[in-house]
Amino acid sequence: MNAYDLPTSLTIGEGDYPIRYGWRGVLDILAACADPELDEQGKAFCMLAILFPNWREIPSEKLPEACEKACAFIDCGQKDDGKPKPKMIDWEQDASIIIPEINKVAGREVRLDPDLHWWTFFGWFMGIGDGLLASVLHVRQKKAKGKKLEKWEQDFYNANKAIVDMKAPETEEVRREKE
């Protein structure tokens, strides 16, 4: 994948398969991958079914390659260093603080464009500077590393625990118990 192009299809084996490249679809994939009810196979199925409108046309022996290419697309072609990292962001939980920050960077309301390419959306996300999201992530990182919070950070945390603390994903069983 070339960082200067916005892919609208992925080559798998000898075939070229169109993808749903919009940001909302990718966020649906990320939500499915965070679902504690799904095993790895279920997560892979969701990813393929959401990303590839014609996923059934992909030969079964090419599905592992399709998963790899899908992950590379979602990662915007960036390579991971392979080191495990604590989860710092939850696209669903943090949506109410992510979207205004992206709107600020984009200079427009991104929710009005559901077909906005994921790479453009993610590029704007990466361009977010100082603001509420940056403060939340800063405190999350320090807490994840077990570092002592400075006074202003502790004050911020105490005033914003509901948005700073990562919520554990709810299972169907927990949802039923709450009902």
Short mmCIF file of C-alpha atoms in Angstrom, two decimals:
data_model
loop_
_atom_site.label_atom_id
_atom_site.label_comp_id
_atom_site.label_asym_id
_atom_site.label_seq_id
_atom_site.Cartn_x
_atom_site.Cartn_y
_atom_site.Cartn_z
CA MET A 1 0.00 0.00 0.00
CA ASN A 2 1.17 3.46 -0.91
CA ALA A 3 0.65 6.21 1.68
CA TYR A 4 -0.04 8.70 -1.12
CA ASP A 5 -3.03 6.76 -2.44
CA LEU A 6 -6.38 6.07 -0.78
CA PRO A 7 -7.06 2.39 -1.42
CA THR A 8 -10.57 1.44 -2.47
CA SER A 9 -9.74 -2.20 -3.10
CA LEU A 10 -7.23 -4.78 -1.86
CA THR A 11 -5.31 -7.32 -3.91
CA ILE A 12 -5.65 -10.83 -2.53
CA GLY A 13 -3.92 -13.55 -4.46
CA GLU A 14 -4.54 -12.73 -8.09
CA GLY A 15 -7.81 -10.91 -7.45
CA ASP A 16 -8.65 -7.31 -6.66
CA TYR A 17 -11.53 -6.95 -4.18
CA PRO A 18 -13.37 -3.69 -3.50
CA ILE A 19 -13.53 -2.58 0.12
CA ARG A 20 -15.81 -0.42 2.22
CA TYR A 21 -13.17 2.18 2.94
CA GLY A 22 -15.30 4.62 4.94
CA TRP A 23 -14.40 5.50 8.52
CA ARG A 24 -17.68 4.26 9.99
CA GLY A 25 -17.18 0.74 8.65
CA VAL A 26 -13.68 0.57 10.09
CA LEU A 27 -14.97 1.73 13.47
CA ASP A 28 -17.60 -1.06 13.25
CA ILE A 29 -14.74 -3.51 12.68
CA LEU A 30 -12.81 -2.16 15.66
CA ALA A 31 -15.93 -2.47 17.82
CA ALA A 32 -16.39 -6.10 16.72
CA CYS A 33 -12.74 -6.83 17.48
CA ALA A 34 -13.24 -5.46 21.01
CA ASP A 35 -16.34 -7.59 21.60
CA PRO A 36 -15.60 -10.08 24.41
CA GLU A 37 -18.36 -12.37 23.09
CA LEU A 38 -16.47 -13.03 19.85
CA ASP A 39 -13.59 -15.47 19.51
CA GLU A 40 -10.74 -14.81 17.06
CA GLN A 41 -12.56 -16.56 14.22
CA GLY A 42 -15.71 -14.51 14.87
CA LYS A 43 -13.70 -11.30 14.90
CA ALA A 44 -12.02 -12.24 11.61
CA PHE A 45 -15.39 -13.07 10.06
CA CYS A 46 -16.83 -9.70 11.14
CA MET A 47 -13.81 -7.87 9.77
CA LEU A 48 -14.04 -9.58 6.38
CA ALA A 49 -17.83 -9.27 6.14
CA ILE A 50 -17.76 -5.55 6.99
CA LEU A 51 -14.72 -4.57 4.92
CA PHE A 52 -15.32 -6.62 1.78
CA PRO A 53 -18.80 -6.27 0.23
CA ASN A 54 -18.03 -9.37 -1.88
CA TRP A 55 -16.17 -11.32 0.80
CA ARG A 56 -17.86 -14.58 -0.27
CA GLU A 57 -16.00 -14.34 -3.59
CA ILE A 58 -12.62 -14.57 -1.85
CA PRO A 59 -11.35 -18.16 -2.18
CA SER A 60 -11.31 -19.89 1.22
CA GLU A 61 -7.58 -20.61 1.00
CA LYS A 62 -7.00 -16.85 0.57
CA LEU A 63 -8.96 -15.80 3.68
CA PRO A 64 -5.84 -15.63 5.91
CA GLU A 65 -4.23 -13.30 3.35
CA ALA A 66 -7.46 -11.27 3.22
CA CYS A 67 -7.30 -10.87 7.00
CA GLU A 68 -3.67 -9.72 6.82
CA LYS A 69 -4.46 -7.21 4.08
CA ALA A 70 -7.54 -5.99 5.97
CA CYS A 71 -5.44 -5.41 9.11
CA ALA A 72 -2.80 -3.57 7.08
CA PHE A 73 -5.54 -1.34 5.62
CA ILE A 74 -7.00 -0.61 9.07
CA ASP A 75 -3.47 0.18 10.33
CA CYS A 76 -3.09 2.60 7.38
CA GLY A 77 -0.14 0.59 6.10
CA GLN A 78 1.88 1.29 9.25
CA LYS A 79 3.89 -1.55 10.74
CA ASP A 80 3.53 -2.38 14.44
CA ASP A 81 6.71 -2.95 16.42
CA GLY A 82 5.13 -6.09 17.90
CA LYS A 83 5.55 -4.95 21.50
CA PRO A 84 2.40 -5.28 23.59
CA LYS A 85 0.96 -1.96 24.70
CA PRO A 86 -1.85 -1.14 27.11
CA LYS A 87 -5.08 -0.04 25.46
CA MET A 88 -5.22 3.74 25.59
CA ILE A 89 -8.23 4.49 23.41
CA ASP A 90 -11.64 2.97 22.91
CA TRP A 91 -13.23 4.28 19.72
CA GLU A 92 -16.75 3.73 21.08
CA GLN A 93 -16.23 4.98 24.62
CA ASP A 94 -14.18 7.96 23.47
CA ALA A 95 -16.33 8.92 20.46
CA SER A 96 -17.80 11.98 22.19
CA ILE A 97 -14.34 13.45 22.72
CA ILE A 98 -12.71 12.16 19.52
CA ILE A 99 -15.21 13.54 17.01
CA PRO A 100 -15.05 17.20 18.15
CA GLU A 101 -11.25 17.06 18.07
CA ILE A 102 -11.25 15.57 14.55
CA ASN A 103 -13.79 18.20 13.47
CA LYS A 104 -11.40 20.87 14.74
CA VAL A 105 -8.51 19.42 12.71
CA ALA A 106 -10.67 18.83 9.61
CA GLY A 107 -12.38 22.21 9.81
CA ARG A 108 -15.74 20.57 9.24
CA GLU A 109 -18.26 18.13 10.65
CA VAL A 110 -16.98 14.67 9.69
CA ARG A 111 -20.18 12.89 10.74
CA LEU A 112 -21.87 14.44 7.70
CA ASP A 113 -19.58 12.37 5.46
CA PRO A 114 -20.00 8.67 6.30
CA ASP A 115 -18.00 7.71 3.19
CA LEU A 116 -14.96 9.73 4.23
CA HIS A 117 -11.96 7.49 3.64
CA TRP A 118 -10.62 5.82 6.79
CA TRP A 119 -7.07 6.95 6.05
CA THR A 120 -8.18 10.59 5.83
CA PHE A 121 -10.18 10.27 9.05
CA PHE A 122 -7.25 8.59 10.81
CA GLY A 123 -4.83 11.21 9.47
CA TRP A 124 -6.98 13.92 11.02
CA PHE A 125 -7.10 11.89 14.23
CA MET A 126 -3.29 11.75 14.29
CA GLY A 127 -3.22 15.54 13.81
CA ILE A 128 -5.12 16.20 17.03
CA GLY A 129 -3.09 18.47 19.30
CA ASP A 130 -3.78 19.84 22.74
CA GLY A 131 -7.29 19.50 24.04
CA LEU A 132 -9.54 17.26 26.09
CA LEU A 133 -8.59 14.05 24.25
CA ALA A 134 -4.86 14.75 24.67
CA SER A 135 -5.36 15.35 28.40
CA VAL A 136 -7.36 12.14 28.79
CA LEU A 137 -4.73 10.10 26.93
CA HIS A 138 -1.91 11.71 28.90
CA VAL A 139 -3.47 10.73 32.23
CA ARG A 140 -4.34 7.23 30.96
CA GLN A 141 -0.74 6.68 29.88
CA LYS A 142 0.69 7.78 33.20
CA LYS A 143 -1.77 5.62 35.13
CA ALA A 144 -1.06 2.61 32.88
CA LYS A 145 2.68 3.00 33.56
CA GLY A 146 2.06 3.38 37.29
CA LYS A 147 3.51 6.90 37.32
CA LYS A 148 2.49 9.42 39.95
CA LEU A 149 0.14 12.09 38.65
CA GLU A 150 1.09 15.72 39.15
CA LYS A 151 -1.40 17.89 41.07
CA TRP A 152 -3.11 19.26 37.94
CA GLU A 153 -3.31 15.74 36.48
CA GLN A 154 -4.84 14.38 39.69
CA ASP A 155 -7.32 17.27 39.76
CA PHE A 156 -8.18 16.60 36.10
CA TYR A 157 -8.57 12.88 36.79
CA ASN A 158 -10.79 13.45 39.84
CA ALA A 159 -13.03 15.78 37.83
CA ASN A 160 -13.16 13.49 34.76
CA LYS A 161 -13.00 9.88 36.00
CA ALA A 162 -15.98 8.91 33.84
CA ILE A 163 -14.13 9.75 30.64
CA VAL A 164 -10.59 8.88 31.74
CA ASP A 165 -11.20 5.39 33.14
CA MET A 166 -11.43 2.70 30.47
CA LYS A 167 -14.60 0.68 30.83
CA ALA A 168 -14.41 -3.10 30.54
CA PRO A 169 -16.46 -4.40 27.61
CA GLU A 170 -19.80 -5.79 28.73
CA THR A 171 -20.67 -9.38 27.98
CA GLU A 172 -24.21 -10.44 27.15
CA GLU A 173 -24.38 -12.13 30.54
CA VAL A 174 -23.55 -8.88 32.37
CA ARG A 175 -26.13 -6.99 30.29
CA ARG A 176 -28.82 -9.52 31.22
CA GLU A 177 -27.92 -9.27 34.91
CA LYS A 178 -28.27 -5.49 34.79
CA GLU A 179 -31.72 -5.83 33.24
#
